[in-house]
């Protein structure tokens, strides 16, 4: 593939072998009989991960190999009761008022029934949405209770699978987000283009502009809006961040170089490295970036200079975010070393983190802040999403004193299915763990739901199985939005695009596939936009809008510029053979995937 990264991702097939140490020499890597050696070599040459090779060696009785993999299974707790659902801590948070409102229409009922006090509390079923709306119209509640009633109404309006419309792209879509006021939506694709839409009416989008990333590698990795929504910064796997105006009449794009220029700067990035994630600070004066050299960088937008380099991780920094929307002080970073680290901008001159969140057993794909400087959410390749409280982070000294141990399996998340049972890290300091979605194929993103349209009641995430998952804070599932079902066969087969499709181990089928990579809940309307790899063999991309009160009819289909889509007869034919599940998706290129 063109535009390959200069350095492989740590989770790539080449890098994953370094996670394992062997008791004997390298000759023990392949052991046992000739038949066993042939089987092991077959697994290696066909791209299977060391975890699977270790399972094969263990099953064949060769023994002695992959001790860290065996140690990992012995040192972690496993079983269905590892993460209880509903989670007690999550229930407490839901009742605290920090994450939406409990149903205050519940009231105590009185009766003796053997109670010595003659009083007993009994919960009645929650009021339906129609009843809540009627109560609001009749003015049954006033003051603070009226506000809570409005929250209950808002958080009850959860988007459904029915798609209002589908926007198709000729390249895989990597990210898409609404602005904080909901008037703007941007979509980033693998063709190095960022498309901008006017969404002041959340149900009738208007395309108005496209900006490009010239000289990118593999894809656009991330994008971030300035606090005033006037500028959009977006990155690729290079040292440059492009800064574009969101104004329709301004087509200018400026380059922000994070690397060493003519004058040596010790805070700059090596020109051979690349950026995975970027975020504007709360005041819009700085951009923080996570890179594939295990470092974070702080860039001063006004002086166009990198002002700080932070090395605290042991692998790629896949995601960064600010903890407080109103200030630039607290920064979170998620890495392939399976940790979330906390940095304080006021004390980062010494280059050390102020705390660590430990609990994931595989690399991090995304981190998102609630915006209050306290709660943060993360997605991991261990197929979990976790909620953290900054007050319960692990001190750096405590983290450094932890006994050494590799709790990961080394599986290749781009190609392999994650087959480990539910497990718990022995030093897990997270509040709640969420399971049920799949974090595979690519770095899938997760978010807190917005306060206005949901009362901050939920957390939600994309999933490699073509769905978007919505959870209560207590880890109970609220809804599943099936983007695959909403989009299947909505775009014709294109032979040119099919050349870049993903194929499957079982039969190399190019059936219609969907992987939801990013999701964005509109800040004021009960609608959610899902950004996905889509179409036959995951060869293209799509953004779908799912609303609470969708009509349920056939969605409107548009191309990237929201121009009229296909007629009913233009859609690709769908066969039963295409519906049969193949294996897990893998890129035909041996490049970056991945990202």
Coordinates of C-alpha atoms in Angstrom, one line a residue:
X1 CA 0.0 0.0 0.0
X2 CA 1.1 3.6 -0.5
X3 CA 1.9 5.9 2.3
X4 CA 3.1 3.2 4.7
X5 CA 4.2 4.5 8.2
X6 CA 8.0 4.7 8.7
X7 CA 7.6 2.6 11.9
X8 CA 5.3 -0.4 12.4
X9 CA 2.6 -0.2 15.0
X10 CA 3.5 -2.0 18.2
X11 CA 0.6 -4.3 17.8
X12 CA 1.7 -5.2 14.3
X13 CA 2.7 -8.8 13.5
X14 CA 6.4 -7.9 13.6
X15 CA 6.4 -6.1 16.9
X16 CA 4.3 -8.5 18.8
X17 CA 7.0 -11.1 19.0
X18 CA 9.1 -8.9 21.3
X19 CA 6.5 -9.3 24.1
X20 CA 7.6 -12.8 24.8
X21 CA 10.8 -14.2 26.5
X22 CA 11.9 -17.7 26.3
X23 CA 13.5 -19.9 28.9
X24 CA 15.8 -21.6 26.5
X25 CA 17.5 -20.5 23.3
X26 CA 15.8 -19.4 20.1
X27 CA 15.9 -22.9 18.9
X28 CA 13.1 -23.7 21.3
X29 CA 10.8 -21.4 19.5
X30 CA 10.0 -24.2 17.1
X31 CA 10.0 -27.5 19.0
X32 CA 8.5 -31.0 19.0
X33 CA 8.1 -33.4 16.1
X34 CA 8.4 -32.5 12.5
X35 CA 4.6 -32.5 12.2
X36 CA 4.4 -30.0 15.1
X37 CA 7.1 -27.8 13.5
X38 CA 5.2 -27.8 10.2
X39 CA 2.0 -26.8 12.0
X40 CA 3.7 -24.0 13.9
X41 CA 5.4 -22.6 10.8
X42 CA 2.1 -22.7 8.9
X43 CA 0.5 -20.5 11.7
X44 CA 3.4 -18.1 11.5
X45 CA 3.4 -17.7 7.7
X46 CA -0.3 -17.2 7.6
X47 CA -0.2 -14.3 9.9
X48 CA -1.4 -15.8 13.2
X49 CA -0.4 -14.1 16.4
X50 CA 2.1 -15.5 19.0
X51 CA -0.8 -16.2 21.3
X52 CA -2.2 -18.7 18.8
X53 CA 1.2 -20.3 18.2
X54 CA 1.6 -20.6 22.0
X55 CA -1.8 -22.3 22.2
X56 CA -0.7 -24.7 19.5
X57 CA 2.6 -25.5 21.2
X58 CA 0.8 -26.1 24.5
X59 CA -1.8 -28.3 22.9
X60 CA 0.8 -30.4 21.1
X61 CA 2.7 -31.0 24.3
X62 CA 6.0 -29.4 23.2
X63 CA 6.1 -27.3 26.4
X64 CA 8.6 -24.8 27.6
X65 CA 7.7 -22.0 25.2
X66 CA 5.7 -18.9 25.7
X67 CA 6.0 -18.8 29.5
X68 CA 4.8 -15.2 29.8
X69 CA 1.5 -16.2 28.0
X70 CA 1.0 -19.0 30.5
X71 CA 1.9 -16.7 33.4
X72 CA -0.6 -14.2 32.3
X73 CA -3.4 -16.7 32.5
X74 CA -2.3 -17.9 36.0
X75 CA -2.0 -14.4 37.4
X76 CA -5.3 -12.9 36.4
X77 CA -8.7 -13.5 37.9
X78 CA -11.2 -15.0 35.5
X79 CA -14.9 -15.9 35.6
X80 CA -18.3 -14.4 35.1
X81 CA -18.2 -12.6 38.4
X82 CA -15.0 -10.6 37.6
X83 CA -17.0 -7.5 36.6
X84 CA -20.6 -7.6 38.1
X85 CA -23.5 -6.3 36.1
X86 CA -25.1 -4.1 37.2
X87 CA -21.9 -2.7 38.8
X88 CA -22.5 -1.5 42.4
X89 CA -20.2 1.5 42.0
X90 CA -21.9 2.4 38.8
X91 CA -25.3 2.3 40.5
X92 CA -24.0 4.6 43.2
X93 CA -22.8 7.1 40.5
X94 CA -26.2 6.9 38.8
X95 CA -28.0 7.8 42.0
X96 CA -25.5 10.6 42.8
X97 CA -26.8 13.0 40.2
X98 CA -23.5 13.3 38.4
X99 CA -24.7 11.0 35.6
X100 CA -28.3 12.0 34.8
X101 CA -31.4 11.6 37.0
X102 CA -33.0 8.7 38.6
X103 CA -36.7 8.3 38.1
X104 CA -38.1 10.5 40.9
X105 CA -41.7 9.4 40.0
X106 CA -41.0 6.4 42.2
X107 CA -42.6 6.9 45.6
X108 CA -42.9 5.0 48.9
X109 CA -46.0 3.0 49.6
X110 CA -47.2 2.3 53.1
X111 CA -48.3 -1.0 54.8
X112 CA -47.5 -3.0 57.8
X113 CA -47.0 -6.5 56.4
X114 CA -45.1 -7.5 59.6
X115 CA -42.9 -4.4 59.6
X116 CA -42.5 -3.2 63.2
X117 CA -42.6 0.5 62.1
X118 CA -45.7 0.0 59.9
X119 CA -43.9 1.6 57.0
X120 CA -42.2 0.0 54.0
X121 CA -40.8 1.4 50.8
X122 CA -41.8 -0.2 47.6
X123 CA -40.7 0.8 44.1
X124 CA -43.2 1.2 41.4
X125 CA -42.4 0.8 37.7
X126 CA -40.8 3.8 36.1
X127 CA -43.1 6.1 34.2
X128 CA -43.2 5.7 30.4
X129 CA -41.9 8.4 28.1
X130 CA -45.4 9.4 27.1
X131 CA -46.4 9.8 30.7
X132 CA -43.4 12.0 31.4
X133 CA -44.2 14.2 28.4
X134 CA -47.8 14.5 29.6
X135 CA -46.6 15.5 33.1
X136 CA -44.3 18.1 31.6
X137 CA -47.1 19.6 29.4
X138 CA -49.5 19.7 32.4
X139 CA -47.0 21.4 34.6
X140 CA -47.1 18.8 37.3
X141 CA -43.6 19.7 38.5
X142 CA -42.0 23.0 39.2
X143 CA -38.6 24.3 40.2
X144 CA -35.8 21.8 40.5
X145 CA -38.2 18.9 40.0
X146 CA -39.1 20.4 36.6
X147 CA -35.5 20.3 35.6
X148 CA -35.1 16.7 36.7
X149 CA -38.3 15.8 34.7
X150 CA -36.7 17.4 31.6
X151 CA -33.6 15.3 32.2
X152 CA -35.7 12.2 32.5
X153 CA -37.4 13.0 29.2
X154 CA -34.1 13.7 27.4
X155 CA -32.3 10.6 28.7
X156 CA -35.3 8.4 27.7
X157 CA -34.9 9.3 24.0
X158 CA -32.3 6.8 22.9
X159 CA -31.5 6.5 19.2
X160 CA -32.6 3.4 17.4
X161 CA -31.2 1.2 14.6
X162 CA -33.4 2.8 12.0
X163 CA -31.3 5.2 9.9
X164 CA -32.6 8.5 8.8
X165 CA -30.0 8.7 6.0
X166 CA -26.7 7.1 4.9
X167 CA -23.8 9.1 3.5
X168 CA -21.4 6.9 1.5
X169 CA -17.7 7.6 0.9
X170 CA -15.3 5.9 -1.6
X171 CA -12.7 5.4 1.2
X172 CA -12.9 4.0 4.7
X173 CA -14.2 6.6 7.2
X174 CA -12.1 6.9 10.4
X175 CA -13.7 9.6 12.5
X176 CA -16.7 11.9 12.6
X177 CA -17.9 14.3 15.3
X178 CA -20.4 17.0 16.0
X179 CA -19.2 20.3 17.3
X180 CA -20.2 21.1 20.9
X181 CA -23.0 23.4 19.7
X182 CA -24.2 20.8 17.2
X183 CA -24.1 23.1 14.3
X184 CA -21.2 21.5 12.6
X185 CA -20.1 17.9 11.7
X186 CA -16.8 16.8 10.2
X187 CA -15.9 13.4 8.7
X188 CA -12.3 12.1 8.1
X189 CA -11.6 9.5 5.5
X190 CA -8.7 7.4 4.3
X191 CA -8.5 9.4 1.1
X192 CA -6.9 12.2 3.2
X193 CA -10.0 14.4 3.0
X194 CA -12.0 16.0 5.7
X195 CA -15.5 16.9 4.7
X196 CA -17.5 19.6 6.6
X197 CA -21.3 19.7 7.0
X198 CA -23.7 22.3 8.4
X199 CA -25.9 20.5 10.9
X200 CA -27.8 23.4 12.4
X201 CA -30.8 21.2 11.5
X202 CA -29.5 17.9 12.8
X203 CA -31.8 15.9 10.5
X204 CA -31.0 17.8 7.3
X205 CA -27.3 18.1 6.8
X206 CA -25.8 20.5 4.2
X207 CA -22.3 19.7 2.8
X208 CA -20.3 22.8 2.2
X209 CA -16.6 22.2 2.2
X210 CA -13.7 19.7 1.8
X211 CA -10.1 20.2 3.0
X212 CA -7.2 17.8 2.1
X213 CA -4.1 16.5 3.9
X214 CA -1.2 16.6 1.4
X215 CA 1.5 14.0 1.8
X216 CA -0.2 11.9 4.4
X217 CA 0.6 8.3 5.4
X218 CA -2.1 5.6 5.4
X219 CA -5.0 7.8 6.6
X220 CA -6.1 10.8 8.5
X221 CA -5.6 9.6 12.1
X222 CA -7.5 12.2 14.1
X223 CA -9.1 15.7 14.1
X224 CA -10.1 18.3 16.7
X225 CA -12.1 21.5 16.7
X226 CA -10.9 24.6 18.4
X227 CA -13.1 25.8 21.3
X228 CA -14.6 28.6 19.2
X229 CA -15.3 26.1 16.3
X230 CA -13.4 28.4 13.9
X231 CA -10.5 26.0 13.2
X232 CA -10.1 22.3 12.6
X233 CA -6.8 20.6 13.2
X234 CA -6.2 17.1 11.7
X235 CA -3.3 14.7 11.6
X236 CA -1.8 11.8 9.7
X237 CA 1.1 9.4 10.5
X238 CA 3.6 12.3 9.9
X239 CA 4.9 15.1 12.1
X240 CA 2.6 17.7 10.6
X241 CA -0.8 18.8 11.8
X242 CA -3.0 20.7 9.3
X243 CA -5.0 23.6 10.5
X244 CA -8.0 24.6 8.4
X245 CA -10.7 27.2 8.8
X246 CA -14.2 26.0 9.2
X247 CA -15.6 29.1 7.4
X248 CA -17.1 28.2 4.0
X249 CA -15.4 31.0 2.2
X250 CA -11.9 30.3 3.6
X251 CA -10.0 27.5 1.8
X252 CA -6.6 28.1 3.4
X253 CA -4.8 25.2 5.2
X254 CA -1.8 25.9 7.4
X255 CA 0.8 23.4 8.4
X256 CA 1.9 23.0 12.0
X257 CA 5.2 21.1 12.1
X258 CA 5.9 19.2 15.3
X259 CA 9.4 18.1 14.1
X260 CA 12.8 19.6 14.3
X261 CA 13.1 22.5 11.8
X262 CA 16.3 24.4 10.9
X263 CA 16.8 25.4 14.5
X264 CA 17.2 22.4 16.9
X265 CA 14.4 22.1 19.4
X266 CA 14.6 19.4 22.1
X267 CA 10.8 19.5 22.4
X268 CA 10.3 18.6 18.8
X269 CA 9.5 15.3 17.2
X270 CA 11.8 13.1 15.1
X271 CA 10.9 13.6 11.5
X272 CA 10.6 9.8 11.0
X273 CA 7.7 9.5 13.5
X274 CA 4.0 10.2 13.2
X275 CA 1.0 11.4 15.1
X276 CA -1.9 9.2 16.2
X277 CA -4.1 11.7 18.1
X278 CA -4.5 15.5 18.5
X279 CA -6.6 17.7 20.8
X280 CA -7.0 21.4 21.3
X281 CA -6.7 22.8 24.8
X282 CA -9.6 24.4 26.5
X283 CA -8.3 27.9 25.7
X284 CA -7.5 27.0 22.1
X285 CA -3.9 28.2 22.5
X286 CA -2.2 24.8 22.5
X287 CA -2.5 21.4 20.8
X288 CA -1.5 18.2 22.5
X289 CA -0.5 15.2 20.3
X290 CA 0.2 11.5 21.0
X291 CA 2.8 9.9 18.7
X292 CA 4.2 6.6 17.7
X293 CA 7.5 7.3 19.4
X294 CA 5.9 6.7 22.9
X295 CA 5.7 10.4 23.6
X296 CA 3.3 13.3 24.0
X297 CA 3.9 16.7 22.5
X298 CA 2.5 20.1 23.4
X299 CA 2.4 22.6 20.6
X300 CA 1.9 26.4 20.9
X301 CA -0.4 27.4 18.1
X302 CA 0.4 31.2 18.4
X303 CA 4.2 30.8 18.1
X304 CA 3.9 27.7 15.8
X305 CA 6.5 25.9 18.0
X306 CA 6.5 22.6 20.0
X307 CA 7.1 23.6 23.6
X308 CA 7.0 20.3 25.5
X309 CA 8.0 16.7 24.9
X310 CA 6.7 14.1 27.5
X311 CA 8.1 10.6 27.5
X312 CA 6.3 8.4 30.1
X313 CA 4.8 5.6 28.1
X314 CA 6.5 2.4 26.8
X315 CA 4.6 2.1 23.5
X316 CA 2.6 4.2 21.0
X317 CA 0.4 6.9 22.4
X318 CA -2.8 6.2 20.5
X319 CA -5.1 8.7 22.2
X320 CA -4.9 12.0 24.1
X321 CA -7.6 14.4 25.6
X322 CA -7.9 17.3 28.0
X323 CA -9.6 16.6 31.3
X324 CA -11.4 19.9 31.6
X325 CA -13.0 21.8 28.7
X326 CA -12.6 25.1 30.6
X327 CA -8.8 24.8 31.2
X328 CA -5.7 23.4 29.6
X329 CA -4.2 21.8 32.8
X330 CA -5.2 18.1 33.0
X331 CA -4.2 15.8 30.1
X332 CA -5.0 12.1 29.7
X333 CA -3.1 9.8 27.4
X334 CA -3.8 6.2 26.4
X335 CA -1.1 3.9 25.1
X336 CA -0.4 0.5 23.7
X337 CA 1.4 -0.2 27.0
X338 CA -2.2 -0.7 28.4
X339 CA -2.1 2.3 30.7
X340 CA -3.9 5.7 30.9
X341 CA -1.6 8.3 32.3
X342 CA -2.6 11.6 33.9
X343 CA -0.5 14.8 33.3
X344 CA -0.8 18.2 34.9
X345 CA 0.2 21.0 32.5
X346 CA 1.2 23.1 35.5
X347 CA 3.8 20.6 36.6
X348 CA 4.9 18.9 33.4
X349 CA 8.2 20.7 33.1
X350 CA 9.9 17.8 34.8
X351 CA 8.4 15.4 32.2
X352 CA 6.7 13.1 34.7
X353 CA 3.1 12.1 34.9
X354 CA 1.2 12.7 38.1
X355 CA -0.7 9.5 38.1
X356 CA -1.6 6.3 36.2
X357 CA -4.8 4.3 35.6
X358 CA -4.1 0.6 35.6
X359 CA -6.7 -2.1 34.6
X360 CA -6.6 -2.8 30.9
X361 CA -4.6 -5.9 29.9
X362 CA -4.1 -4.9 26.2
X363 CA -3.3 -1.6 24.5
X364 CA -5.6 1.4 24.6
X365 CA -7.5 2.6 21.5
X366 CA -9.2 5.8 22.8
X367 CA -9.7 8.0 25.8
X368 CA -12.5 10.5 26.4
X369 CA -13.1 13.0 29.2
X370 CA -16.4 13.9 30.7
X371 CA -15.1 17.4 30.7
X372 CA -15.3 18.0 34.4
X373 CA -11.6 17.2 35.2
X374 CA -12.6 14.1 37.1
X375 CA -14.0 11.3 35.0
X376 CA -12.4 9.7 32.0
X377 CA -13.4 6.8 29.7
X378 CA -11.1 4.4 27.8
X379 CA -11.5 1.6 25.2
X380 CA -9.0 -1.2 25.2
X381 CA -8.0 -4.1 22.9
X382 CA -8.9 -6.4 25.7
X383 CA -12.5 -5.9 24.6
X384 CA -13.5 -3.6 27.5
X385 CA -14.3 0.0 28.1
X386 CA -13.5 1.4 31.5
X387 CA -14.6 4.4 33.6
X388 CA -12.0 6.1 35.8
X389 CA -12.0 8.7 38.6
X390 CA -8.9 10.9 38.8
X391 CA -9.2 10.7 42.6
X392 CA -8.5 7.0 42.5
X393 CA -5.5 7.1 40.1
X394 CA -2.4 5.2 41.1
X395 CA 0.5 7.3 42.2
X396 CA 3.6 7.2 40.0
X397 CA 5.8 5.8 42.8
X398 CA 3.2 3.1 43.5
X399 CA 3.0 2.3 39.8
X400 CA 6.8 2.1 39.5
X401 CA 6.9 -0.3 42.5
X402 CA 4.5 -2.8 40.9
X403 CA 6.0 -6.2 40.3
X404 CA 7.0 -6.6 36.7
X405 CA 4.5 -8.6 34.6
X406 CA 3.1 -8.8 31.1
X407 CA -0.6 -9.2 31.3
X408 CA -1.2 -9.0 27.6
X409 CA -1.6 -11.9 25.1
X410 CA 0.2 -10.3 22.2
X411 CA -2.7 -11.1 19.8
X412 CA -2.9 -9.1 16.6
X413 CA -6.1 -7.1 17.0
X414 CA -6.1 -6.4 13.2
X415 CA -6.5 -10.0 12.2
X416 CA -7.3 -12.3 15.2
X417 CA -10.4 -12.7 17.3
X418 CA -9.8 -12.1 21.0
X419 CA -10.5 -15.4 22.6
X420 CA -9.5 -14.8 26.3
X421 CA -12.2 -15.2 29.0
X422 CA -13.2 -12.2 31.0
X423 CA -10.3 -11.4 33.3
X424 CA -9.4 -8.8 35.8
X425 CA -6.0 -7.1 36.3
X426 CA -4.7 -7.6 39.8
X427 CA -4.1 -3.8 40.2
X428 CA -7.3 -2.6 38.5
X429 CA -8.2 0.8 39.8
X430 CA -11.1 1.5 37.4
X431 CA -14.6 2.2 38.7
X432 CA -16.7 0.3 36.1
X433 CA -15.9 -2.1 33.3
X434 CA -18.1 -2.4 30.2
X435 CA -18.2 -5.6 28.1
X436 CA -20.3 -6.6 25.1
X437 CA -18.6 -4.7 22.2
X438 CA -15.6 -5.8 20.2
X439 CA -12.5 -3.6 19.8
X440 CA -10.8 -5.2 16.8
X441 CA -9.6 -4.3 13.3
X442 CA -8.9 -0.7 14.1
X443 CA -8.7 1.8 17.0
X444 CA -12.3 2.0 17.9
X445 CA -13.6 5.1 19.9
X446 CA -15.8 5.6 22.9
X447 CA -17.5 8.6 24.4
X448 CA -19.6 10.1 27.3
X449 CA -23.1 11.0 26.2
X450 CA -23.8 14.8 26.2
X451 CA -25.5 16.5 29.1
X452 CA -28.3 18.3 27.2
X453 CA -29.7 15.5 25.0
X454 CA -29.0 12.6 27.5
X455 CA -28.4 14.1 30.9
X456 CA -24.9 12.5 30.7
X457 CA -26.6 9.2 31.6
X458 CA -24.7 6.9 29.2
X459 CA -21.4 5.9 27.8
X460 CA -21.3 4.6 24.2
X461 CA -18.8 3.1 21.8
X462 CA -18.4 1.7 18.3
X463 CA -17.8 -2.0 17.7
X464 CA -16.1 -4.2 15.1
X465 CA -19.2 -6.3 14.7
X466 CA -21.0 -3.4 12.9
X467 CA -22.9 -2.1 15.9
X468 CA -22.8 0.9 18.3
X469 CA -23.3 0.0 21.9
X470 CA -24.9 2.3 24.6
X471 CA -24.5 1.5 28.3
X472 CA -25.8 2.8 31.5
X473 CA -23.1 4.0 33.9
X474 CA -23.6 0.7 35.9
X475 CA -22.6 -1.4 32.8
X476 CA -26.1 -2.5 31.9
X477 CA -26.8 -2.3 28.2
X478 CA -29.3 0.3 27.1
X479 CA -29.4 -0.2 23.4
X480 CA -27.6 -1.6 20.4
X481 CA -27.7 0.3 17.1
X482 CA -27.1 -2.2 14.3
X483 CA -25.4 -0.1 11.7
X484 CA -24.7 -3.2 9.6
X485 CA -28.4 -4.0 9.4
X486 CA -29.2 -0.4 8.5
X487 CA -26.8 -0.1 5.7
X488 CA -26.5 -3.6 4.1
X489 CA -26.6 -3.5 0.3
X490 CA -27.2 0.2 0.3
X491 CA -24.3 0.8 -2.2
X492 CA -23.3 -1.1 -5.4
X493 CA -20.2 -3.1 -5.8
X494 CA -17.4 -1.2 -7.4
X495 CA -14.6 -3.3 -8.9
X496 CA -12.0 -0.5 -8.5
X497 CA -12.8 -0.1 -4.8
X498 CA -13.0 -3.8 -4.2
X499 CA -9.2 -4.1 -4.8
X500 CA -8.7 -2.4 -1.4
X501 CA -11.2 -4.6 0.3
X502 CA -10.5 -6.7 3.4
X503 CA -10.7 -10.4 2.9
X504 CA -11.4 -13.2 5.4
X505 CA -9.5 -16.4 6.2
X506 CA -12.6 -18.5 5.4
X507 CA -13.1 -18.4 1.7
X508 CA -11.8 -14.9 1.1
X509 CA -15.4 -13.7 1.0
X510 CA -16.1 -10.0 0.2
X511 CA -19.6 -10.0 1.7
X512 CA -21.1 -6.7 3.0
X513 CA -19.3 -5.9 6.3
X514 CA -19.4 -3.1 8.8
X515 CA -17.0 -1.9 11.5
X516 CA -18.3 1.1 13.5
X517 CA -15.1 3.0 14.3
X518 CA -16.5 6.3 15.7
X519 CA -19.8 7.5 17.1
X520 CA -21.1 11.0 18.0
X521 CA -24.2 11.8 19.9
X522 CA -25.7 15.2 18.9
X523 CA -25.5 17.6 21.9
X524 CA -29.1 18.8 21.8
X525 CA -31.1 16.4 19.7
X526 CA -31.7 12.7 20.3
X527 CA -29.7 11.6 17.3
X528 CA -26.4 9.7 16.9
X529 CA -24.0 9.7 13.9
X530 CA -22.0 6.5 13.4
X531 CA -18.9 6.6 11.3
X532 CA -17.9 3.2 9.9
X533 CA -15.8 1.1 7.5
X534 CA -18.6 -0.3 5.4
X535 CA -19.7 -2.0 2.1
X536 CA -18.4 -5.1 0.4
X537 CA -15.3 -6.4 2.1
X538 CA -15.1 -3.2 4.2
X539 CA -13.9 -1.4 1.1
X540 CA -15.5 2.0 1.7
X541 CA -16.9 4.1 4.4
X542 CA -20.2 5.6 5.6
X543 CA -21.8 7.9 8.1
X544 CA -25.3 7.0 9.2
X545 CA -27.7 9.1 11.3
X546 CA -29.9 7.3 13.8
X547 CA -32.6 9.2 15.7
X548 CA -34.9 8.4 18.5
X549 CA -38.1 9.0 16.6
X550 CA -37.0 7.7 13.2
X551 CA -39.8 6.8 10.8
X552 CA -38.4 3.3 10.2
X553 CA -38.8 3.7 6.5
X554 CA -36.1 3.2 3.9
X555 CA -33.2 5.7 4.6
X556 CA -32.2 8.3 2.1
X557 CA -28.8 7.5 0.5
X558 CA -26.3 10.1 -0.4
X559 CA -22.7 10.3 -1.6
X560 CA -20.1 12.2 0.3
X561 CA -21.3 15.6 -0.7
X562 CA -24.9 14.8 0.3
X563 CA -26.0 14.7 -3.3
X564 CA -28.8 12.4 -4.5
X565 CA -27.9 8.8 -3.9
X566 CA -28.8 5.6 -5.7
X567 CA -32.1 4.4 -7.0
X568 CA -33.5 1.2 -5.6
X569 CA -32.3 -0.8 -8.6
X570 CA -28.7 0.5 -8.3
X571 CA -28.0 -1.1 -5.0
X572 CA -25.8 -4.2 -5.2
X573 CA -27.5 -7.5 -5.2
X574 CA -27.3 -9.5 -1.9
X575 CA -26.9 -13.2 -1.9
X576 CA -27.2 -15.8 0.9
X577 CA -23.6 -16.7 0.2
X578 CA -22.5 -13.2 1.0
X579 CA -24.3 -13.4 4.4
X580 CA -22.2 -16.4 5.5
X581 CA -19.7 -15.3 8.1
X582 CA -16.1 -15.6 7.1
X583 CA -13.2 -15.4 9.5
X584 CA -11.9 -12.1 11.0
X585 CA -11.0 -9.3 8.6
X586 CA -7.5 -8.7 7.4
X587 CA -6.0 -6.2 5.1
X588 CA -4.5 -7.4 1.9
X589 CA -1.6 -5.0 2.5
X590 CA 0.9 -5.9 5.2
X591 CA 1.1 -2.2 6.1
X592 CA -0.2 -0.1 8.9
X593 CA -3.6 -1.7 9.1
X594 CA -4.5 -1.1 11.2
X595 CA -4.6 2.2 12.5

